[in-house]
């Protein structure tokens, strides 16, 4: 695996790969790689001839009181995991300047109304920050395809929208959420959970599954949201939101053939968890 840490070396290497006609896939991450990330790399591997993974903890997507400083940094472990999967290139910028040398040039990247609902409502500016870094990485790489996890459904949706405008030839692949045996969606932030919370956390997904059953029986969205919220609160989750929408993140009308999605974010202690389930 070739490891590069400056924009200049990275761009040179990309040019070399392109001159050889390689099909390039890009897997942007913030490191602390778990099996969810590794599944993205595997999917990228199956769909391209060269896989590039990036590890960059993007300060623009963290709020003032969020965990930028304490976000887990495990670069040596990450490198050995990527080597095992035969990832071809790792770009791990050595400073923020290697990615953002002129943030003013990125002013036009706004997540818009669908970036200020759900998680965006609780994390103002978060998705603008995500779009700025992903756009910048796309611009540096011009990959043929890029892979993102469905666990961050709203993020994936907004990245797809942005890519459609600025990178129309780029294929975005949506990768299924990877869960523990108990159903907890893998996330780097799960490492913040203490022993007690690790036991409780899988109830998040189970409560959402049960909520979909409840909706199928009751056909009443408002009542089902109350039902899910009460069940989560019983188990010490602090509910940020529970929301039923279409997969276009539009208001849901029941009895339509549109794909539907239940999305939720909770806090367990200090740890934010998000999850979602698509259904018909
Ligand atoms: O999902 C993530 O890990 C990050 O939001 C991403 C897409 C790598 C951008 O920093």
mmCIF file of C-alpha atoms and ligand atoms in Angstrom:
data_model
loop_
_atom_site.group_PDB
_atom_site.id
_atom_site.type_symbol
_atom_site.label_atom_id
_atom_site.label_comp_id
_atom_site.label_asym_id
_atom_site.label_seq_id
_atom_site.Cartn_x
_atom_site.Cartn_y
_atom_site.Cartn_z
ATOM 1 C CA UNK A 1 0.000 0.000 0.000
ATOM 2 C CA UNK A 2 1.343 3.416 -0.933
ATOM 3 C CA UNK A 3 0.935 5.970 1.856
ATOM 4 C CA UNK A 4 0.941 9.659 0.928
ATOM 5 C CA UNK A 5 0.604 12.640 3.213
ATOM 6 C CA UNK A 6 0.912 15.717 0.995
ATOM 7 C CA UNK A 7 -1.472 17.036 -1.598
ATOM 8 C CA UNK A 8 1.352 17.345 -4.109
ATOM 9 C CA UNK A 9 2.429 13.693 -3.858
ATOM 10 C CA UNK A 10 -1.189 12.599 -3.839
ATOM 11 C CA UNK A 11 -2.049 14.501 -7.010
ATOM 12 C CA UNK A 12 1.070 13.179 -8.770
ATOM 13 C CA UNK A 13 0.153 9.649 -7.855
ATOM 14 C CA UNK A 14 -3.449 10.093 -9.044
ATOM 15 C CA UNK A 15 -2.140 11.395 -12.383
ATOM 16 C CA UNK A 16 0.069 8.341 -12.704
ATOM 17 C CA UNK A 17 -2.842 5.975 -11.993
ATOM 18 C CA UNK A 18 -5.005 7.817 -14.525
ATOM 19 C CA UNK A 19 -2.307 7.697 -17.186
ATOM 20 C CA UNK A 20 -2.320 3.912 -16.747
ATOM 21 C CA UNK A 21 -6.077 3.774 -17.288
ATOM 22 C CA UNK A 22 -6.882 2.553 -13.765
ATOM 23 C CA UNK A 23 -10.477 2.617 -12.503
ATOM 24 C CA UNK A 24 -10.188 4.539 -9.269
ATOM 25 C CA UNK A 25 -12.416 4.213 -6.232
ATOM 26 C CA UNK A 26 -12.305 6.513 -3.238
ATOM 27 C CA UNK A 27 -13.279 5.632 0.331
ATOM 28 C CA UNK A 28 -13.182 8.768 2.515
ATOM 29 C CA UNK A 29 -12.962 8.069 6.265
ATOM 30 C CA UNK A 30 -11.953 9.747 9.496
ATOM 31 C CA UNK A 31 -9.985 6.672 10.577
ATOM 32 C CA UNK A 32 -10.444 4.471 13.647
ATOM 33 C CA UNK A 33 -11.435 1.872 11.099
ATOM 34 C CA UNK A 34 -13.925 -0.827 12.064
ATOM 35 C CA UNK A 35 -15.625 -3.556 10.035
ATOM 36 C CA UNK A 36 -18.108 -1.013 8.668
ATOM 37 C CA UNK A 37 -15.287 0.963 7.032
ATOM 38 C CA UNK A 38 -13.575 -2.224 5.922
ATOM 39 C CA UNK A 39 -16.756 -3.316 4.153
ATOM 40 C CA UNK A 40 -16.603 -0.054 2.157
ATOM 41 C CA UNK A 41 -13.036 -0.852 1.108
ATOM 42 C CA UNK A 42 -14.079 -4.382 0.084
ATOM 43 C CA UNK A 43 -16.934 -3.020 -2.042
ATOM 44 C CA UNK A 44 -14.555 -0.492 -3.608
ATOM 45 C CA UNK A 45 -12.109 -3.312 -4.366
ATOM 46 C CA UNK A 46 -14.802 -5.297 -6.194
ATOM 47 C CA UNK A 47 -15.737 -2.336 -8.362
ATOM 48 C CA UNK A 48 -12.424 -0.762 -9.350
ATOM 49 C CA UNK A 49 -8.799 -1.524 -10.155
ATOM 50 C CA UNK A 50 -7.259 0.830 -7.560
ATOM 51 C CA UNK A 51 -8.744 1.645 -4.163
ATOM 52 C CA UNK A 52 -7.799 4.837 -2.383
ATOM 53 C CA UNK A 53 -8.748 5.280 1.258
ATOM 54 C CA UNK A 54 -8.394 8.660 2.925
ATOM 55 C CA UNK A 55 -8.077 9.258 6.648
ATOM 56 C CA UNK A 56 -8.695 12.836 7.668
ATOM 57 C CA UNK A 57 -10.512 14.065 10.760
ATOM 58 C CA UNK A 58 -12.298 17.004 9.232
ATOM 59 C CA UNK A 59 -12.527 19.906 11.716
ATOM 60 C CA UNK A 60 -15.249 21.622 9.652
ATOM 61 C CA UNK A 61 -17.831 18.983 10.468
ATOM 62 C CA UNK A 62 -17.469 19.205 14.258
ATOM 63 C CA UNK A 63 -19.423 21.713 16.312
ATOM 64 C CA UNK A 64 -17.712 23.881 18.949
ATOM 65 C CA UNK A 65 -18.681 21.563 21.803
ATOM 66 C CA UNK A 66 -18.196 18.340 19.923
ATOM 67 C CA UNK A 67 -15.506 15.663 20.051
ATOM 68 C CA UNK A 68 -12.945 16.846 17.474
ATOM 69 C CA UNK A 69 -10.098 16.805 20.024
ATOM 70 C CA UNK A 70 -10.986 13.410 21.480
ATOM 71 C CA UNK A 71 -12.045 11.682 18.265
ATOM 72 C CA UNK A 72 -10.187 8.333 18.287
ATOM 73 C CA UNK A 73 -6.903 8.449 16.369
ATOM 74 C CA UNK A 74 -5.548 4.957 15.650
ATOM 75 C CA UNK A 75 -3.452 5.410 12.537
ATOM 76 C CA UNK A 76 -1.063 2.454 12.993
ATOM 77 C CA UNK A 77 -3.888 -0.012 13.521
ATOM 78 C CA UNK A 78 -5.763 1.538 10.590
ATOM 79 C CA UNK A 79 -2.755 1.090 8.304
ATOM 80 C CA UNK A 80 -2.401 -2.608 9.129
ATOM 81 C CA UNK A 81 -6.127 -3.221 8.553
ATOM 82 C CA UNK A 82 -5.959 -1.524 5.160
ATOM 83 C CA UNK A 83 -2.823 -3.452 4.201
ATOM 84 C CA UNK A 84 -4.584 -6.728 5.004
ATOM 85 C CA UNK A 85 -7.353 -5.796 2.571
ATOM 86 C CA UNK A 86 -4.841 -4.852 -0.119
ATOM 87 C CA UNK A 87 -5.988 -1.267 -0.245
ATOM 88 C CA UNK A 88 -3.772 0.332 -2.907
ATOM 89 C CA UNK A 89 -3.309 3.893 -1.661
ATOM 90 C CA UNK A 90 -3.811 5.631 1.671
ATOM 91 C CA UNK A 91 -3.951 9.423 1.733
ATOM 92 C CA UNK A 92 -3.482 10.694 5.247
ATOM 93 C CA UNK A 93 -2.905 14.453 4.971
ATOM 94 C CA UNK A 94 -0.207 15.562 7.399
ATOM 95 C CA UNK A 95 -1.935 18.863 8.111
ATOM 96 C CA UNK A 96 -5.238 20.599 7.462
ATOM 97 C CA UNK A 97 -3.525 22.774 4.841
ATOM 98 C CA UNK A 98 -2.980 19.737 2.643
ATOM 99 C CA UNK A 99 -6.771 19.590 2.288
ATOM 100 C CA UNK A 100 -8.121 23.081 2.886
ATOM 101 C CA UNK A 101 -5.794 25.809 1.714
ATOM 102 C CA UNK A 102 -8.578 28.193 0.853
ATOM 103 C CA UNK A 103 -11.854 27.579 2.630
ATOM 104 C CA UNK A 104 -13.363 30.672 0.998
ATOM 105 C CA UNK A 105 -13.356 28.783 -2.302
ATOM 106 C CA UNK A 106 -15.778 26.317 -0.753
ATOM 107 C CA UNK A 107 -18.401 28.849 0.353
ATOM 108 C CA UNK A 108 -20.832 27.666 -2.304
ATOM 109 C CA UNK A 109 -21.053 24.221 -0.712
ATOM 110 C CA UNK A 110 -24.165 24.318 1.413
ATOM 111 C CA UNK A 111 -26.211 21.331 2.445
ATOM 112 C CA UNK A 112 -29.438 23.351 2.080
ATOM 113 C CA UNK A 113 -32.815 22.577 3.671
ATOM 114 C CA UNK A 114 -32.282 18.809 3.753
ATOM 115 C CA UNK A 115 -29.033 19.409 5.593
ATOM 116 C CA UNK A 116 -30.767 21.260 8.406
ATOM 117 C CA UNK A 117 -33.369 18.650 9.338
ATOM 118 C CA UNK A 118 -32.708 15.481 11.407
ATOM 119 C CA UNK A 119 -29.005 15.434 12.461
ATOM 120 C CA UNK A 120 -28.492 18.847 10.846
ATOM 121 C CA UNK A 121 -30.987 20.312 13.285
ATOM 122 C CA UNK A 122 -28.889 19.107 16.220
ATOM 123 C CA UNK A 123 -25.511 19.741 14.590
ATOM 124 C CA UNK A 124 -25.765 23.104 12.809
ATOM 125 C CA UNK A 125 -23.226 23.404 9.999
ATOM 126 C CA UNK A 126 -22.232 19.739 10.267
ATOM 127 C CA UNK A 127 -23.304 18.752 6.770
ATOM 128 C CA UNK A 128 -21.836 21.895 5.185
ATOM 129 C CA UNK A 129 -18.530 20.736 6.701
ATOM 130 C CA UNK A 130 -18.986 17.191 5.395
ATOM 131 C CA UNK A 131 -19.766 18.442 1.882
ATOM 132 C CA UNK A 132 -16.726 20.735 1.907
ATOM 133 C CA UNK A 133 -14.306 17.931 2.706
ATOM 134 C CA UNK A 134 -15.908 15.350 0.417
ATOM 135 C CA UNK A 135 -16.055 17.861 -2.454
ATOM 136 C CA UNK A 136 -12.386 18.692 -1.900
ATOM 137 C CA UNK A 137 -11.379 15.023 -1.885
ATOM 138 C CA UNK A 138 -13.428 14.405 -5.039
ATOM 139 C CA UNK A 139 -11.751 17.403 -6.696
ATOM 140 C CA UNK A 140 -8.276 16.143 -5.785
ATOM 141 C CA UNK A 141 -9.035 12.643 -6.995
ATOM 142 C CA UNK A 142 -11.775 12.708 -9.638
ATOM 143 C CA UNK A 143 -12.493 9.053 -8.809
ATOM 144 C CA UNK A 144 -14.686 6.815 -10.969
ATOM 145 C CA UNK A 145 -16.628 5.746 -7.916
ATOM 146 C CA UNK A 146 -16.829 6.408 -4.225
ATOM 147 C CA UNK A 147 -18.369 4.328 -1.430
ATOM 148 C CA UNK A 148 -20.279 5.600 1.638
ATOM 149 C CA UNK A 149 -22.199 3.788 4.357
ATOM 150 C CA UNK A 150 -25.988 3.806 4.597
ATOM 151 C CA UNK A 151 -25.708 4.168 8.365
ATOM 152 C CA UNK A 152 -25.183 7.894 7.760
ATOM 153 C CA UNK A 153 -28.208 8.029 5.492
ATOM 154 C CA UNK A 154 -28.637 11.803 5.512
ATOM 155 C CA UNK A 155 -24.929 12.306 4.823
ATOM 156 C CA UNK A 156 -25.064 9.852 1.929
ATOM 157 C CA UNK A 157 -28.163 11.550 0.518
ATOM 158 C CA UNK A 158 -26.515 14.998 0.631
ATOM 159 C CA UNK A 159 -23.259 13.724 -0.862
ATOM 160 C CA UNK A 160 -25.206 12.138 -3.740
ATOM 161 C CA UNK A 161 -27.006 15.448 -4.359
ATOM 162 C CA UNK A 162 -23.715 17.371 -4.339
ATOM 163 C CA UNK A 163 -22.017 14.827 -6.615
ATOM 164 C CA UNK A 164 -24.872 15.002 -9.124
ATOM 165 C CA UNK A 165 -24.193 18.732 -9.532
ATOM 166 C CA UNK A 166 -20.393 18.897 -9.470
ATOM 167 C CA UNK A 167 -19.247 15.380 -10.441
ATOM 168 C CA UNK A 168 -21.952 14.041 -12.760
ATOM 169 C CA UNK A 169 -19.809 11.128 -13.999
ATOM 170 C CA UNK A 170 -18.984 9.899 -10.507
ATOM 171 C CA UNK A 171 -20.819 6.817 -9.280
ATOM 172 C CA UNK A 172 -21.677 6.840 -5.574
ATOM 173 C CA UNK A 173 -22.161 3.379 -4.092
ATOM 174 C CA UNK A 174 -24.311 3.003 -0.959
ATOM 175 C CA UNK A 175 -23.001 0.312 1.380
ATOM 176 C CA UNK A 176 -25.208 -1.601 3.838
ATOM 177 C CA UNK A 177 -24.853 -0.896 7.558
ATOM 178 C CA UNK A 178 -22.683 -3.402 9.379
ATOM 179 C CA UNK A 179 -23.968 -4.406 12.825
ATOM 180 C CA UNK A 180 -22.768 -6.376 15.816
ATOM 181 C CA UNK A 181 -24.511 -9.714 16.485
ATOM 182 C CA UNK A 182 -26.856 -7.795 18.769
ATOM 183 C CA UNK A 183 -27.830 -5.333 16.065
ATOM 184 C CA UNK A 184 -25.831 -2.280 17.104
ATOM 185 C CA UNK A 185 -24.676 -0.360 14.018
ATOM 186 C CA UNK A 186 -20.875 -0.113 13.988
ATOM 187 C CA UNK A 187 -19.527 3.385 14.571
ATOM 188 C CA UNK A 188 -16.202 4.806 15.702
ATOM 189 C CA UNK A 189 -18.085 6.580 18.483
ATOM 190 C CA UNK A 190 -19.195 3.232 19.964
ATOM 191 C CA UNK A 191 -15.740 3.176 21.563
ATOM 192 C CA UNK A 192 -16.977 5.949 23.893
ATOM 193 C CA UNK A 193 -19.647 3.644 25.391
ATOM 194 C CA UNK A 194 -18.974 2.371 28.907
ATOM 195 C CA UNK A 195 -19.690 -1.241 29.946
ATOM 196 C CA UNK A 196 -23.273 -0.576 30.970
ATOM 197 C CA UNK A 197 -24.080 1.415 27.841
ATOM 198 C CA UNK A 198 -22.608 -1.263 25.548
ATOM 199 C CA UNK A 199 -25.287 -3.584 26.911
ATOM 200 C CA UNK A 200 -28.068 -1.044 26.419
ATOM 201 C CA UNK A 201 -27.024 0.293 22.987
ATOM 202 C CA UNK A 202 -28.371 -2.629 20.882
ATOM 203 C CA UNK A 203 -31.862 -1.815 22.198
ATOM 204 C CA UNK A 204 -31.751 1.257 19.947
ATOM 205 C CA UNK A 205 -31.977 -0.808 16.747
ATOM 206 C CA UNK A 206 -34.424 -3.286 18.281
ATOM 207 C CA UNK A 207 -36.736 -0.489 19.347
ATOM 208 C CA UNK A 208 -36.683 0.960 15.828
ATOM 209 C CA UNK A 209 -37.503 -2.447 14.305
ATOM 210 C CA UNK A 210 -40.364 -2.820 16.746
ATOM 211 C CA UNK A 211 -41.510 0.690 15.784
ATOM 212 C CA UNK A 212 -41.862 -0.315 12.144
ATOM 213 C CA UNK A 213 -44.052 -3.249 13.174
ATOM 214 C CA UNK A 214 -46.085 -0.866 15.251
ATOM 215 C CA UNK A 215 -46.576 1.462 12.273
ATOM 216 C CA UNK A 216 -47.617 -1.434 10.035
ATOM 217 C CA UNK A 217 -50.320 -2.334 12.545
ATOM 218 C CA UNK A 218 -51.474 1.141 13.564
ATOM 219 C CA UNK A 219 -50.980 3.113 10.333
ATOM 220 C CA UNK A 220 -50.478 6.123 12.581
ATOM 221 C CA UNK A 221 -47.134 7.904 12.228
ATOM 222 C CA UNK A 222 -47.539 10.335 15.141
ATOM 223 C CA UNK A 223 -48.616 7.610 17.579
ATOM 224 C CA UNK A 224 -45.757 5.369 16.456
ATOM 225 C CA UNK A 225 -43.206 8.133 16.990
ATOM 226 C CA UNK A 226 -44.559 8.584 20.532
ATOM 227 C CA UNK A 227 -44.418 4.821 21.073
ATOM 228 C CA UNK A 228 -40.798 4.546 19.895
ATOM 229 C CA UNK A 229 -39.733 7.626 21.866
ATOM 230 C CA UNK A 230 -41.301 6.288 25.072
ATOM 231 C CA UNK A 231 -39.620 2.902 24.630
ATOM 232 C CA UNK A 232 -36.230 4.512 24.017
ATOM 233 C CA UNK A 233 -36.595 6.798 27.024
ATOM 234 C CA UNK A 234 -37.494 3.825 29.223
ATOM 235 C CA UNK A 235 -34.029 2.490 28.460
ATOM 236 C CA UNK A 236 -32.215 5.746 29.289
ATOM 237 C CA UNK A 237 -31.746 6.934 25.709
ATOM 238 C CA UNK A 238 -32.123 10.671 25.281
ATOM 239 C CA UNK A 239 -34.007 11.073 22.026
ATOM 240 C CA UNK A 240 -32.830 13.729 19.581
ATOM 241 C CA UNK A 241 -35.332 12.738 16.941
ATOM 242 C CA UNK A 242 -37.404 9.865 15.631
ATOM 243 C CA UNK A 243 -38.631 10.531 12.128
ATOM 244 C CA UNK A 244 -40.456 8.683 9.379
ATOM 245 C CA UNK A 245 -39.742 10.083 5.895
ATOM 246 C CA UNK A 246 -39.511 8.951 2.296
ATOM 247 C CA UNK A 247 -36.018 7.931 1.192
ATOM 248 C CA UNK A 248 -35.902 11.323 -0.584
ATOM 249 C CA UNK A 249 -36.126 12.832 2.919
ATOM 250 C CA UNK A 250 -39.587 14.197 2.152
ATOM 251 C CA UNK A 251 -42.678 14.103 4.324
ATOM 252 C CA UNK A 252 -44.140 10.623 4.402
ATOM 253 C CA UNK A 253 -47.569 9.796 3.058
ATOM 254 C CA UNK A 254 -48.729 6.378 4.172
ATOM 255 C CA UNK A 255 -50.207 3.977 1.619
ATOM 256 C CA UNK A 256 -47.919 5.099 -1.188
ATOM 257 C CA UNK A 257 -45.455 2.878 -2.992
ATOM 258 C CA UNK A 258 -42.567 5.248 -2.155
ATOM 259 C CA UNK A 259 -39.652 3.750 -0.196
ATOM 260 C CA UNK A 260 -39.866 4.792 3.420
ATOM 261 C CA UNK A 261 -37.267 5.215 6.097
ATOM 262 C CA UNK A 262 -37.258 5.473 9.861
ATOM 263 C CA UNK A 263 -34.360 7.605 11.075
ATOM 264 C CA UNK A 264 -33.317 8.313 14.624
ATOM 265 C CA UNK A 265 -30.561 9.832 16.688
ATOM 266 C CA UNK A 266 -30.204 9.377 20.422
ATOM 267 C CA UNK A 267 -27.695 10.028 23.126
ATOM 268 C CA UNK A 268 -26.657 7.332 25.539
ATOM 269 C CA UNK A 269 -24.670 9.082 28.250
ATOM 270 C CA UNK A 270 -22.446 11.438 26.289
ATOM 271 C CA UNK A 271 -22.402 9.236 23.186
ATOM 272 C CA UNK A 272 -24.457 10.115 20.130
ATOM 273 C CA UNK A 273 -25.842 7.128 18.220
ATOM 274 C CA UNK A 274 -27.628 7.236 14.872
ATOM 275 C CA UNK A 275 -29.440 4.536 12.963
ATOM 276 C CA UNK A 276 -32.068 4.086 10.272
ATOM 277 C CA UNK A 277 -34.131 1.372 8.659
ATOM 278 C CA UNK A 278 -35.583 1.477 5.152
ATOM 279 C CA UNK A 279 -38.891 -0.292 4.558
ATOM 280 C CA UNK A 280 -41.783 -0.500 2.100
HETATM 281 O O1 LIG B 1 -18.610 9.483 7.460
HETATM 282 C C1 LIG B 1 -17.493 9.958 7.747
HETATM 283 O O2 LIG B 1 -16.622 9.295 8.329
HETATM 284 C C2 LIG B 1 -17.192 11.399 7.409
HETATM 285 O O3 LIG B 1 -18.305 12.197 7.591
HETATM 286 C C3 LIG B 1 -16.606 11.593 5.998
HETATM 287 C C4 LIG B 1 -17.577 11.179 4.911
HETATM 288 C C5 LIG B 1 -15.336 10.781 5.880
HETATM 289 C C6 LIG B 1 -16.247 13.064 5.778
HETATM 290 O O4 LIG B 1 -15.332 13.522 6.705
#
